[in-house]
Structures are given as structure tokens and as C-alpha cells.
Coordinates of C-alpha atoms in Angstrom, one line a residue:
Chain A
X274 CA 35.9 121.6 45.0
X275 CA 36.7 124.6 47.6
X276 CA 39.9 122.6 49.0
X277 CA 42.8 123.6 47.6
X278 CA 45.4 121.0 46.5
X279 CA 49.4 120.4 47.5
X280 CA 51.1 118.1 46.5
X281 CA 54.7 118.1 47.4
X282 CA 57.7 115.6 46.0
X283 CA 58.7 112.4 47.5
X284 CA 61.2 109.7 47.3
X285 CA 59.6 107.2 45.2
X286 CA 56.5 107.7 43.1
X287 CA 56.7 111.5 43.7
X288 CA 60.5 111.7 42.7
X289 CA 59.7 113.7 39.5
X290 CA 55.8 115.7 39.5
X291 CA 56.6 116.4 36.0
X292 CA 53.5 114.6 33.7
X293 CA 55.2 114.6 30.3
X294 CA 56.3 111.0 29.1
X295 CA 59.7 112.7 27.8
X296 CA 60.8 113.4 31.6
X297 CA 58.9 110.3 33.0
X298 CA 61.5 107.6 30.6
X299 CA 64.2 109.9 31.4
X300 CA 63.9 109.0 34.7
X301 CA 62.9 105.1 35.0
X302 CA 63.6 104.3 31.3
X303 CA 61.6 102.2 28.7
X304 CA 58.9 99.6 29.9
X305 CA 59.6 95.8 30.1
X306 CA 57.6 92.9 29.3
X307 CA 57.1 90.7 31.6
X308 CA 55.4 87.5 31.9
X309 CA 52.5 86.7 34.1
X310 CA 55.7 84.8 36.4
X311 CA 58.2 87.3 36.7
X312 CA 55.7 89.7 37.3
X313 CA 53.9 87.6 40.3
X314 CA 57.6 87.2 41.8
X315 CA 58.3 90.4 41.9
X316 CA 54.9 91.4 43.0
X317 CA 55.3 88.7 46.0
X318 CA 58.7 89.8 46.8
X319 CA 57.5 93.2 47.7
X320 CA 54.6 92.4 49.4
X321 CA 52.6 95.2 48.2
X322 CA 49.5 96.1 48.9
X323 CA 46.7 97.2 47.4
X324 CA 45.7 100.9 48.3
X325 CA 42.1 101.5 47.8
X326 CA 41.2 100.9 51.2
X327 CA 40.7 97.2 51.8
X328 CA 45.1 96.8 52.0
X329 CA 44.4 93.0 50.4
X330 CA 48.2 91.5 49.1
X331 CA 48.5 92.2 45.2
X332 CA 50.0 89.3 45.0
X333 CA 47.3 86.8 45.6
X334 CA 44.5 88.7 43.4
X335 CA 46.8 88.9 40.6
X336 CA 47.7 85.1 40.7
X337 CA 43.9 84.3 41.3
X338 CA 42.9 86.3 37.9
X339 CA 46.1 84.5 36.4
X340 CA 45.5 81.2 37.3
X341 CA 41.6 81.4 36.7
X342 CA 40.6 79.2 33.7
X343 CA 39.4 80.4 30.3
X344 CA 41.5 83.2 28.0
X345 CA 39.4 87.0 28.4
X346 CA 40.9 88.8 31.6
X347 CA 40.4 92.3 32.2
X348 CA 42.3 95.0 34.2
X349 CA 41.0 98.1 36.2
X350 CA 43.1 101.2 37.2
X351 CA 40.5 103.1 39.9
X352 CA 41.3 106.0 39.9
X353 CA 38.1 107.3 41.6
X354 CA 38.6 107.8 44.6
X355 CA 35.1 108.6 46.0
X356 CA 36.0 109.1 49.6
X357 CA 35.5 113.3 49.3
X358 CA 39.4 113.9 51.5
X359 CA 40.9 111.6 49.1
X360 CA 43.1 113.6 46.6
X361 CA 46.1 111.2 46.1
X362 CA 45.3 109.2 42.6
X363 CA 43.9 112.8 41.3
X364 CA 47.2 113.6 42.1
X365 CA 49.2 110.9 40.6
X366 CA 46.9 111.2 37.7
X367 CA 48.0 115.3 37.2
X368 CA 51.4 114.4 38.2
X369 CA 53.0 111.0 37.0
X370 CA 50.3 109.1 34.8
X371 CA 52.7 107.6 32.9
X372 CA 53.9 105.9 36.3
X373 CA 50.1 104.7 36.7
X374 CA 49.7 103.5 33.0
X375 CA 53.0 101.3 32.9
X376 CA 52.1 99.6 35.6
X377 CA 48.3 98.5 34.2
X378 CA 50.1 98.4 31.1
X379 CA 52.6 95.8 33.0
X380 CA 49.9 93.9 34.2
X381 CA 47.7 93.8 30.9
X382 CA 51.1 92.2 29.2
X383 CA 51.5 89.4 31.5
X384 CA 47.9 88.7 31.4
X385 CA 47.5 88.5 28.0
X386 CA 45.0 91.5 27.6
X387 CA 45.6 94.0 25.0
X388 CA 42.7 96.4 26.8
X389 CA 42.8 98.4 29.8
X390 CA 39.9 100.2 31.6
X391 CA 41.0 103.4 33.1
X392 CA 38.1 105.1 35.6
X393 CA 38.6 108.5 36.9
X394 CA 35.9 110.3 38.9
X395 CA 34.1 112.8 37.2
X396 CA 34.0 115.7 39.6
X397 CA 37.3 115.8 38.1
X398 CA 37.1 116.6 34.0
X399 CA 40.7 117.6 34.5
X400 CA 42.5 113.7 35.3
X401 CA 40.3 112.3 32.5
X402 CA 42.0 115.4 30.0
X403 CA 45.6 114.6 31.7
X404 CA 44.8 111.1 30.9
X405 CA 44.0 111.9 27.5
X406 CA 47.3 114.1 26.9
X407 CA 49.5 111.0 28.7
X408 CA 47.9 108.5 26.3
X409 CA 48.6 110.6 23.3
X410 CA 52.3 110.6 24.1
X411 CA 52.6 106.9 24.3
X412 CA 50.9 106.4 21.4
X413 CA 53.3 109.0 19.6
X414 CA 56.4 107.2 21.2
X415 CA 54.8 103.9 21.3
X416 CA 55.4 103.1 25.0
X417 CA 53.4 100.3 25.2
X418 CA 52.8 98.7 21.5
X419 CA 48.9 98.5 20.9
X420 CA 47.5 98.7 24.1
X421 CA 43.7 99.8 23.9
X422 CA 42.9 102.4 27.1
X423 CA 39.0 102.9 27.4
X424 CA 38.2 105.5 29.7
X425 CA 34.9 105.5 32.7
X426 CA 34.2 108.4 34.8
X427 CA 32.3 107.7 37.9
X428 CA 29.8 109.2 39.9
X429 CA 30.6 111.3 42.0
X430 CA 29.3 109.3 45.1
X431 CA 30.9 107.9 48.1
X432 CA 30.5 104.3 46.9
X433 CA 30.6 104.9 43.3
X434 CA 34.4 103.6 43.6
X435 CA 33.1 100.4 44.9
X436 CA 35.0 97.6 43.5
X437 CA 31.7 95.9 42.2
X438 CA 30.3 99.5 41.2
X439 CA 33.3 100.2 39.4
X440 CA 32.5 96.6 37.1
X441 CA 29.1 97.9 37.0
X442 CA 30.0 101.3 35.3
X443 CA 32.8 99.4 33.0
X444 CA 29.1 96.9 32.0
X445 CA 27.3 99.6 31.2
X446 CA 24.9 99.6 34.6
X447 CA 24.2 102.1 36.9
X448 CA 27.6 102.9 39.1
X449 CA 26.5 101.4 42.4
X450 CA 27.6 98.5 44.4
X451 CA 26.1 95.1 43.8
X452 CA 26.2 91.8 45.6
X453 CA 29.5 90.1 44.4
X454 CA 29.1 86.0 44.8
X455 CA 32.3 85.6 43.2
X456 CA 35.3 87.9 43.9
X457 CA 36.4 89.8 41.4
X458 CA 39.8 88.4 40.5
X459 CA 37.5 85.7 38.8
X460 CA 34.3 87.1 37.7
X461 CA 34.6 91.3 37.2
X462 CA 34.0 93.2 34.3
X463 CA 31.6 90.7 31.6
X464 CA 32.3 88.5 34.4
X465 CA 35.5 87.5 33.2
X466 CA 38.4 87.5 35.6
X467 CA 39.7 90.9 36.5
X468 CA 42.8 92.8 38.2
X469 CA 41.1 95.6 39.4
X470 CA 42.6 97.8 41.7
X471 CA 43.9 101.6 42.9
X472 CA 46.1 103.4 40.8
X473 CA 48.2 104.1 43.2
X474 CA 48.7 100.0 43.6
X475 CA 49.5 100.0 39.8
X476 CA 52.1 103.1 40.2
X477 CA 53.9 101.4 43.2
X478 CA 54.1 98.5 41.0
X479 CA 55.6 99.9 37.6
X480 CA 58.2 101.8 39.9
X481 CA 59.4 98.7 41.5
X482 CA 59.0 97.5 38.2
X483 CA 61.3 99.9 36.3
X484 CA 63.8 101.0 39.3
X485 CA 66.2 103.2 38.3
X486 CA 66.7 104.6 42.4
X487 CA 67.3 102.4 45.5
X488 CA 63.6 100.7 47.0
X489 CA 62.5 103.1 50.3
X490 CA 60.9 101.9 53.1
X491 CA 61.8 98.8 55.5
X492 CA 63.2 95.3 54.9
X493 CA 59.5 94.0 55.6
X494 CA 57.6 96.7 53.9
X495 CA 59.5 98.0 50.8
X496 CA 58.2 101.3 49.3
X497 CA 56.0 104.1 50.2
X498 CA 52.8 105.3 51.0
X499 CA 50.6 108.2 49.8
X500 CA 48.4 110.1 52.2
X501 CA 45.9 112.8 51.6
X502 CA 46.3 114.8 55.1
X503 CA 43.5 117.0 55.0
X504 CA 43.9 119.3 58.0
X505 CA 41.0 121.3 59.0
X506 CA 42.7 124.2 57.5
X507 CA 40.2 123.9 54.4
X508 CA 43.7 122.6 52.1
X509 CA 44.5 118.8 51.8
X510 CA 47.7 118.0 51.0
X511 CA 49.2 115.0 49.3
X512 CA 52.6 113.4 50.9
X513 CA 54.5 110.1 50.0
X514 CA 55.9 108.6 53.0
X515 CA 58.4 106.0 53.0
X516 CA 57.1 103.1 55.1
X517 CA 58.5 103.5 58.4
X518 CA 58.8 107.0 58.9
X519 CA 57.6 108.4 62.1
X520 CA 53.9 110.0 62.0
X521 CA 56.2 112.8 64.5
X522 CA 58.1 113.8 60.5
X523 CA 54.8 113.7 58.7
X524 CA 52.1 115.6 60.9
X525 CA 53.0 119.1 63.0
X526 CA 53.1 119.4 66.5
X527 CA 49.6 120.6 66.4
X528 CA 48.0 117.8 64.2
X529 CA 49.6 115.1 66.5
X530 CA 48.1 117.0 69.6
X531 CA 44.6 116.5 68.1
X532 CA 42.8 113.0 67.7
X533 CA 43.5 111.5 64.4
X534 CA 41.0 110.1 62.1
X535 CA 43.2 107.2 59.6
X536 CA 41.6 106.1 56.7
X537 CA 39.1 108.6 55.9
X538 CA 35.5 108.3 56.6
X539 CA 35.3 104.4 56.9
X540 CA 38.5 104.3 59.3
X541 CA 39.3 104.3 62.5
X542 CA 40.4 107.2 65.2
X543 CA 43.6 107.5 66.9
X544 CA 43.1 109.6 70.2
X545 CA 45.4 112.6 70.7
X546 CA 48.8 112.2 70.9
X547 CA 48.6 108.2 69.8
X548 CA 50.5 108.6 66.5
X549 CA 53.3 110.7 68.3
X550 CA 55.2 106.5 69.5
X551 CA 54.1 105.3 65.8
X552 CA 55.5 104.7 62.4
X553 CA 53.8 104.4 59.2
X554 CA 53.7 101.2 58.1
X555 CA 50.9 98.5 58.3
X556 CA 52.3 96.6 60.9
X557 CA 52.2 99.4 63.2
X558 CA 49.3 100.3 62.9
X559 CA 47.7 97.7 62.8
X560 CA 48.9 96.5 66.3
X561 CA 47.8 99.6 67.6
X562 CA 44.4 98.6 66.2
X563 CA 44.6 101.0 63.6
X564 CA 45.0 101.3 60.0
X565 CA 45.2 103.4 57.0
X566 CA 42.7 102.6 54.4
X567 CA 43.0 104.5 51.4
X568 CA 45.7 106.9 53.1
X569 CA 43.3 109.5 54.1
X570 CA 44.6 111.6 57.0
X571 CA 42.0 113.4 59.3
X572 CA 43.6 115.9 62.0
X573 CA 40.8 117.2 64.0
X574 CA 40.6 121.2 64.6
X575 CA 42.5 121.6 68.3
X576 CA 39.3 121.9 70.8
X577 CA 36.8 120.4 68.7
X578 CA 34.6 117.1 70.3
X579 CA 35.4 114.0 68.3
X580 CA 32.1 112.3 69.2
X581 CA 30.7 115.6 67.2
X582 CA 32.4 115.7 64.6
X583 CA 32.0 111.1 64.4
X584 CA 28.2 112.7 64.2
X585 CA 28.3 114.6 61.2
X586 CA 30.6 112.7 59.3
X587 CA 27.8 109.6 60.1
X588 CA 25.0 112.1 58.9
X589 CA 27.3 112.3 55.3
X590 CA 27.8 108.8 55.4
X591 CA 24.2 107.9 55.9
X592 CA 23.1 110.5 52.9
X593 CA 25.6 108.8 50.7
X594 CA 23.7 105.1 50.7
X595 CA 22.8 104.2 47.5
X596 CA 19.7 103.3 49.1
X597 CA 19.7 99.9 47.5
X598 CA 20.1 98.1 50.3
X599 CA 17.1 98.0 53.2
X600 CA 19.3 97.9 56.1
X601 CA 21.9 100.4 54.9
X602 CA 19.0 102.5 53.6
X603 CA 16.7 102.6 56.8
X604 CA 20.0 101.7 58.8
X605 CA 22.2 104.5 58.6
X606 CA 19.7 107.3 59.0
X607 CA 18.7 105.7 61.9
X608 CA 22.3 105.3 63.6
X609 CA 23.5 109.0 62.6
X610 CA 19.7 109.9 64.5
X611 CA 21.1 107.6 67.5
X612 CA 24.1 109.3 67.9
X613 CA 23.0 112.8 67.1
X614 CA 20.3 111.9 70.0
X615 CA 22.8 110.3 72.6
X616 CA 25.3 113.2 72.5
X617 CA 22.3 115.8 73.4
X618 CA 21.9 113.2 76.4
X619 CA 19.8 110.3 75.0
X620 CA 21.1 106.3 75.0
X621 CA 24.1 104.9 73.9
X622 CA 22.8 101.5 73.9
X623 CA 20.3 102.4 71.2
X624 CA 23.8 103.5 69.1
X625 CA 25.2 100.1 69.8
X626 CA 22.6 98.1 68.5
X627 CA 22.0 99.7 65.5
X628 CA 25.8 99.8 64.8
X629 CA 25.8 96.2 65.0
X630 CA 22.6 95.8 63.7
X631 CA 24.2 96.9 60.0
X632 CA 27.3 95.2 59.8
X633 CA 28.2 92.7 57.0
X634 CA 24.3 93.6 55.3
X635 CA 25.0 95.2 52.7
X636 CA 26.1 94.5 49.3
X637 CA 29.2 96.9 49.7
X638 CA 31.0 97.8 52.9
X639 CA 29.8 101.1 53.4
X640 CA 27.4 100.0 56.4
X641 CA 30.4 98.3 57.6
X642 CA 32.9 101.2 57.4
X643 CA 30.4 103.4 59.2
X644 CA 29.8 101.1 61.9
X645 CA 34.0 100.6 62.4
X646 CA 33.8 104.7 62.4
X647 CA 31.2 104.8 65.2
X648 CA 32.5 102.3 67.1
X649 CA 35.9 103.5 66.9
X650 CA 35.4 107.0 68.4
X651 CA 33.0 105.2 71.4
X652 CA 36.5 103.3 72.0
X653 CA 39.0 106.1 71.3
X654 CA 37.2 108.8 73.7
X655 CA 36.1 107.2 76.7
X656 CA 35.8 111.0 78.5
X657 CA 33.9 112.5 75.8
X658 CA 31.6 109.5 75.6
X659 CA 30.8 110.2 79.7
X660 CA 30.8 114.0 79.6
X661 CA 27.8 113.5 76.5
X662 CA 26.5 110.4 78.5
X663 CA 26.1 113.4 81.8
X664 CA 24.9 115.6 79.1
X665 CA 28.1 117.9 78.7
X666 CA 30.5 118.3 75.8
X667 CA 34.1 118.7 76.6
X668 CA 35.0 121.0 73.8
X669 CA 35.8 124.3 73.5
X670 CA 34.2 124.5 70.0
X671 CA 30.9 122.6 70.0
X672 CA 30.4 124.7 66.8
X673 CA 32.9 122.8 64.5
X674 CA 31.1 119.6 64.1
X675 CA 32.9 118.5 60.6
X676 CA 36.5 116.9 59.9
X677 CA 37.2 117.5 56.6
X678 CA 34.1 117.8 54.6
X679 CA 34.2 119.4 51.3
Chain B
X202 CA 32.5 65.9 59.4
X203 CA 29.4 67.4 57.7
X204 CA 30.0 69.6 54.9
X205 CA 28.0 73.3 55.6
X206 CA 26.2 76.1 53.9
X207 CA 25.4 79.7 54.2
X208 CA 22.3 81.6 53.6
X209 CA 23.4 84.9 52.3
X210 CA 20.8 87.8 51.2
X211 CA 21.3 89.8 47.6
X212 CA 20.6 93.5 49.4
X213 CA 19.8 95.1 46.7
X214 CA 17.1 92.6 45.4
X215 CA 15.5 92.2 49.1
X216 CA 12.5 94.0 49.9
X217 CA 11.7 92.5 53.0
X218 CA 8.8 90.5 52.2
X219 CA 10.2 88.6 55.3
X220 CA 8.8 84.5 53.5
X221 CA 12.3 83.7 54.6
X222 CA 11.6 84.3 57.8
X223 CA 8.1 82.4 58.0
X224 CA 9.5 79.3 56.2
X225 CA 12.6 79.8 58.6
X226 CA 12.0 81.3 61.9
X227 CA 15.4 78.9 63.5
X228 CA 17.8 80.2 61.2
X229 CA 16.2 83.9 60.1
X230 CA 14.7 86.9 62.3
X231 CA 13.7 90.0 61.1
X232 CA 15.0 93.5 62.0
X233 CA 13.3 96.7 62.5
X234 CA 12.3 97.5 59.1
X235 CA 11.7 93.9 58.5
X236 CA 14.9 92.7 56.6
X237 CA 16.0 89.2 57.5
X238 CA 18.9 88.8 59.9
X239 CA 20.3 85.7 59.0
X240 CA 21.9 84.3 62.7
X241 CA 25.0 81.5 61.5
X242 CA 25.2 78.8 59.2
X243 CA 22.6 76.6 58.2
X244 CA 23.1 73.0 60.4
X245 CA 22.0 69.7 58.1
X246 CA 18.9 68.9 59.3
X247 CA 17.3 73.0 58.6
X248 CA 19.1 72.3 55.2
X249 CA 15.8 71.5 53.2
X250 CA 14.1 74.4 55.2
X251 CA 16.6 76.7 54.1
X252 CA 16.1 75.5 50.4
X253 CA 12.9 75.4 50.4
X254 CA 13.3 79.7 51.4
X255 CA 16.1 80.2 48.8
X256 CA 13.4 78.5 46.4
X257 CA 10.6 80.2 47.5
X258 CA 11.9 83.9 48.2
X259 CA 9.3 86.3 45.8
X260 CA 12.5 88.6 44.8
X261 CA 14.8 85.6 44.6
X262 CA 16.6 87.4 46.9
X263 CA 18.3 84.2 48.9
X264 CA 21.2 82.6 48.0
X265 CA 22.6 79.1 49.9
X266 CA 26.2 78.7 49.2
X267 CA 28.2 75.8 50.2
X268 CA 31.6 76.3 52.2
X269 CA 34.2 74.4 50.3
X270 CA 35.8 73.7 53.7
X271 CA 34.7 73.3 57.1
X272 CA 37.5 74.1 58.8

């Protein structure tokens, strides 16, 4: 991968960036058991969220898998991150594994499951080796009794981190998303019901879990968040943020002078100057109509077109169907075409109707996400959208037409 | 209060022989490539239509699924 990776220390998850199991119980001390109650209490008390993208509460798909009849249950750490800015889990998974594998390892306890499927993506032999070396130690120092750890890599493809292409891999079928009648907190891997979710869900869980430093964040959203800020600099950099914090602290002057993209290539844009008011935190955001996904940060090169750079990040999108799915497959092509086409003077109408055309068909939400990305820069940049509709671009570099594509 | 059902499409198994759409044409049009576009849920008297397409589909591609609540 040509980016090159920072990751600096923060107040919760990134407190130590030390891997070894030595420092990591130094730090938050030896692993409790608890039962499938205390840990849903706990878990509801925080309100934490899952952080693969979706932001669904933790809470209720671990008491669905919980409360599901019959005795198998499996759980998931994805740690796959396809989305190609995304760089947070890889780091968590160089940097504090242990912090990831208690907190599967919590969840595995208080379901009952002695096995735990770990899946890291396979662009990156180096998490599955630091997997390997953290799994070692706890073995050796017997952090977590018996627990059996079975490792996946998946492909490296956009959607290959799928939830139901993840359960797929885990099966032993082709990595790609397949229609899911049941969710999978009740039919997953074999399906049998199945915690499956982001490592970074299962680190902010084992460090409220274990304490050991005072909870950051606000009253109504307790902890932090990890972003992968990948400026168009050609380095992404990986920052915890305690919810709350200003987007002013976490972006430069320049970054918040640009548009925004939040949440990576299925997210939404915030035009220039929009985060400068804002805080991170879900709440926020979400009033302001937008969110952040999987925590992927976009800052757009200063005098770049947004509406060009929507365009080829649609083009990437539309390559990376899995081509299962008809109106993905013919679908996506034919919307990047229609928006290539208006912003050289053609119809925006014709964009429209294809991006509607595609949502909710699809066995994943990858038409989905690229419709929400299309429709969100026609929203966030009414000028640009005249200026291309009068034949003109209002950038000063037409040239750049990429936002962080490796 | 009538209880309903959805028709919804397993993607990757539809190949757009479009039968759906012939048996029917009320609940089902086709898009551009010829991939149903399934417009709301299925009202009770289209019910046995609907089954009849979820029975009939060549890639058993068509699935109807009853809402456990109509709210």
C-alpha cells in the first residue's frame, strides 16, 4: 500500500501503542468473567456502538444472539476493514491486540462459546503475524483459559468485509455478500447465532470492561472514537477522539476549509467549513445529516471539485461490485457513466434516476452506500452542481479528480 | 387489520428472467436490464398472484415473507 501509516496515542484505547501482553495487563489488569447479564448491562449502560459502519447499538445484537434459542453461538472480530482509507483496526491490531481479543474473548465467555473467529484482511500478512505473536502470549500466560482463535483473511475487496461475506469466508464459500433472510445475531456463521462485529467495537468494549482510567467522552456518549483521516497528502493517519471533541481540535485549519467526505466511500459530504460549529459524536452529526461510518475521514485537496472527485470515487465503487447482483452489476457502471456524462454538460436527471433506481437491490449495501455518496455531494454543492449543469467546473484543479484512493 | 407480506428478490440468484413480472405485472416492473422492481407490499387479494411468482420463479429467486406486525 503506498500510504504511509500514523498512528498517534490517545486517551482510551490508544493510551499504551505498546502490543506486548506484559505492558497491555500492566495497564488494565487481568480479564474478568462475566456472564451473558453483567456483560449486557454494562454494554447497555454505555451505549456503544458498533463501528463497522452501520453504528447499530451493541447492546441489542448481543442480547438477540443471547437470547436466541438452541446452545452453538459464534463470535466474529472483523477486522477487515475493506473500505481502502480505512486503517484503524490494522492499527489496533499492530498496536493493542490484546485490547481487541479480551473483549471477543469477553463476549465468547458470557455466551458460552469456547471458539472465536478472528478475520483480518489479507493485503495485510503483517495483522494476521501480530495476531499470531498476541495469541502466543496468552496462551503462555493463559489470559483467557482455553479459548480456541481461528484465523480468516479476507479478500481484498471493498465488500469482502460484508457482514454476510464475512460468515461466508468463516463457511468456507466464496468471500462475497449474500442475501441475509435472517439477521445475523440469529443465523451467522453455520447459521447459528452470531456476535459479529468490528474490532474496534470489541476493543471499546474490553476497555470499558477492564477500566483502570476514568471513561472519556460525554455523559450521553461515553468513550471514544477512532478515525482514519486520510488527507490528500498521500499519508492517513489514525486518531482516537474522545466523543465530543470539536472537529476545530481534530482537523487543521486547512482540512476544515475544504469539503469533508465522513465515513469513507459509502458516506456522506460535509461542505467546506461545516465541521468547523461541530463535535464528534453521533448526535451531532447526525442532526447535521451526517455521520461517521466506519470513522473514515476524507479532507479534499484545497481547490479540487467535489462533484469530480464524487466521480471517480463512484467509478471505484462501481469496479468493486461483486457483480453478483444485476442491478448493482449493470447499475453502478451505468450511474458512475451518468455522472461522469453530466459533469462534461449532459443530464442530471438521468443521475437521479439511476441513483434511485439501485437503492435497497442488492444483497449488501454497497449499491446503497454509493447512491447516499452521489446524492450527498448533489446536496452538499449546490454551485458546483450549476457551474457543471452550465458546463463549467469551479475548481482550480480539475486535474485531481480522487480523495484518497490508494 | 389484515396481516401483510413482502416480496423480496435473492440478488445474487436473479437473472432477470422477468416470470415474476408476467405472473405479476400490479406488484412487479422491470428495470432497464430487466431485473424486477418490486413497487410496496403485497395487498391480500394479489396474495395468491404473488405466490404463485415465488412458486414459479426458474432461479427460485423470490421470496414472500410475512411482516410479524403491521404497524
Amino acid at each position: 500500500m503506498s500510504r504511509a501509516l500514523d498512528v498517534l496515542p490517545g486517551p482510551w484505547l490508544l493510551r499504551s501503542t505498546s502490543p506486548g501482553l506484559e505492558a497491555h495487563a500492566e495497564l488494565r489488569g487481568s480479564l474478568p468473567q462475566l456472564d451473558a447479564a453483567s456483560l449486557l448491562a454494562l454494554v447497555e449502560a454505555s451505549g456503544l456502538r458498533g463501528r463497522g459502519g452501520a453504528g447499530f447499538p451493541f447492546a441489542t445484537k448481543l442480547r438477540a444472539t443471547v437470547s436466541a434459542p438452541g446452545r452453538r453461538r459464534h463470535v466474529v472480530v472483523n477486522l477487515s476493514e475493506g473500505e481502502p482509507a480505512s486503517a484503524k483496526d490494522l492499527a489496533l491490531t499492530l498496536h493493542q491486540p490484546h485490547l481487541v481479543l479480551d473483549g471477543a474473548s469477553l463476549v465468547a465467555h458470557a455466551l458460552g462459546t469456547r471458539e472465536v473467529h478472528v478475520v483480518t484482511a489479507a493485503e495485510h500478512p503483517e495483522a494476521q503475524e501480530a495476531l499470531l505473536a498476541a495469541l502466543a502470549e496468552r496462551r503462555k500466560e493463559r489470559r483467557d483459559g482455553r479459548r480456541r482463535w481461528r484465523l480468516h483473511e479476507a479478500s481484498p475487496r471493498f465488500v469482502g468485509g460484508e457482514a454476510s461475506a464475512v460468515t461466508e469466508l468463516i463457511d468456507g464459500r466464496p468471500n462475497l455478500p449474500v442475501t441475509s433472510w435472517r439477521p445475523t445475531a440469529l443465523a451467522g456463521v453455520d447459521g447459528k447465532p452470531t456476535v459479529l462485529s468490528n474490532g474496534e467495537t470489541y476493543a471499546q468494549l474490553a476497555a470499558l470492561v477492564l477500566g483502570g482510567a476514568p471513561v472519556p467522552g460525554t455523559p450521553a456518549e461515553p468513550g471514544t472514537r477512532l478515525l482514519s483521516i486520510a488527507g490528500p497528502t498521500g499519508t492517513t493517519r489514525v486518531v482516537e477522539v474522545a466523543h465530543g471533541t470539536p472537529w476545530r481540535t481534530v482537523l487543521s485549519t486547512t482540512e476544515l476549509a475544504a469539503p469533508v467526505l465522513l465515513g469513507g466511500y459509502h458516506g456522506t459530504w460535509a461542505p467546506a467549513g461545516a465541521l468547523e460549529q461541530l463535535s464528534v459524536s453521533h448526535a451531532d452529526l447526525t442532526a447535521a445529516g451526517l455521520g461517521l461510518g466506519a470513522g473514515v475521514v476524507l479532507p479534499l485537496a484545497p481547490g479540487t471539485c467535489p462533484l469530480r472527485a464524487t466521480a471517480g470515487v463512484t467509478r471505484y465503487l462501481a469496479r468493486q461490485s461483486a457483480g453478483r447482483c444485476g442491478p448493482c452489476h449493470q447499475g453502478l457502471p451505468a450511474l458512475a457513466t451518468a455522472l461522469d456524462a453530466f459533469l462534461a454538460g449532459g443530464s442530471l436527471e438521468r443521475v437521479e434516476r439511476l441513483r434511485s433506481l439501485v437503492v435497497g437491490r442488492g444483497a449488501c449495501a454497497h449499491p446503497d452506500g454509493t447512491a447516499r455518496l452521489v446524492g450527498s455531494a448533489l446536496a452538499a454543492f449546490p454551485d458546483e452542481v450549476a457551474a457543471h449543469s452550465d458546463g463549467q467546473c469551479r475548481a482550480l484543479r480539475p486535474a485531481l479528480t480522487t480523495v484518497g484512493v490508494r | 387489520m389484515s396481516r401483510e407480506a413482502d416480496l423480496r428478490v435473492d440478488w445474487p440468484r436473479c437473472e432477470g428472467r422477468a416470470l415474476c413480472h408476467e405472473l405479476l405485472p400490479e406488484l412487479i416492473d422491470l428495470d432497464p436490464w430487466g431485473y424486477p422492481i418490486v413497487n410496496g407490499p403485497v395487498p391480500a387479494r394479489l396474495r395468491p398472484a404473488a405466490r404463485e411468482a415465488v412458486r414459479d420463479c426458474p432461479k427460485l429467486a423470490l421470496r414472500l415473507i410475512e411482516r410479524k406486525d403491521s404497524a
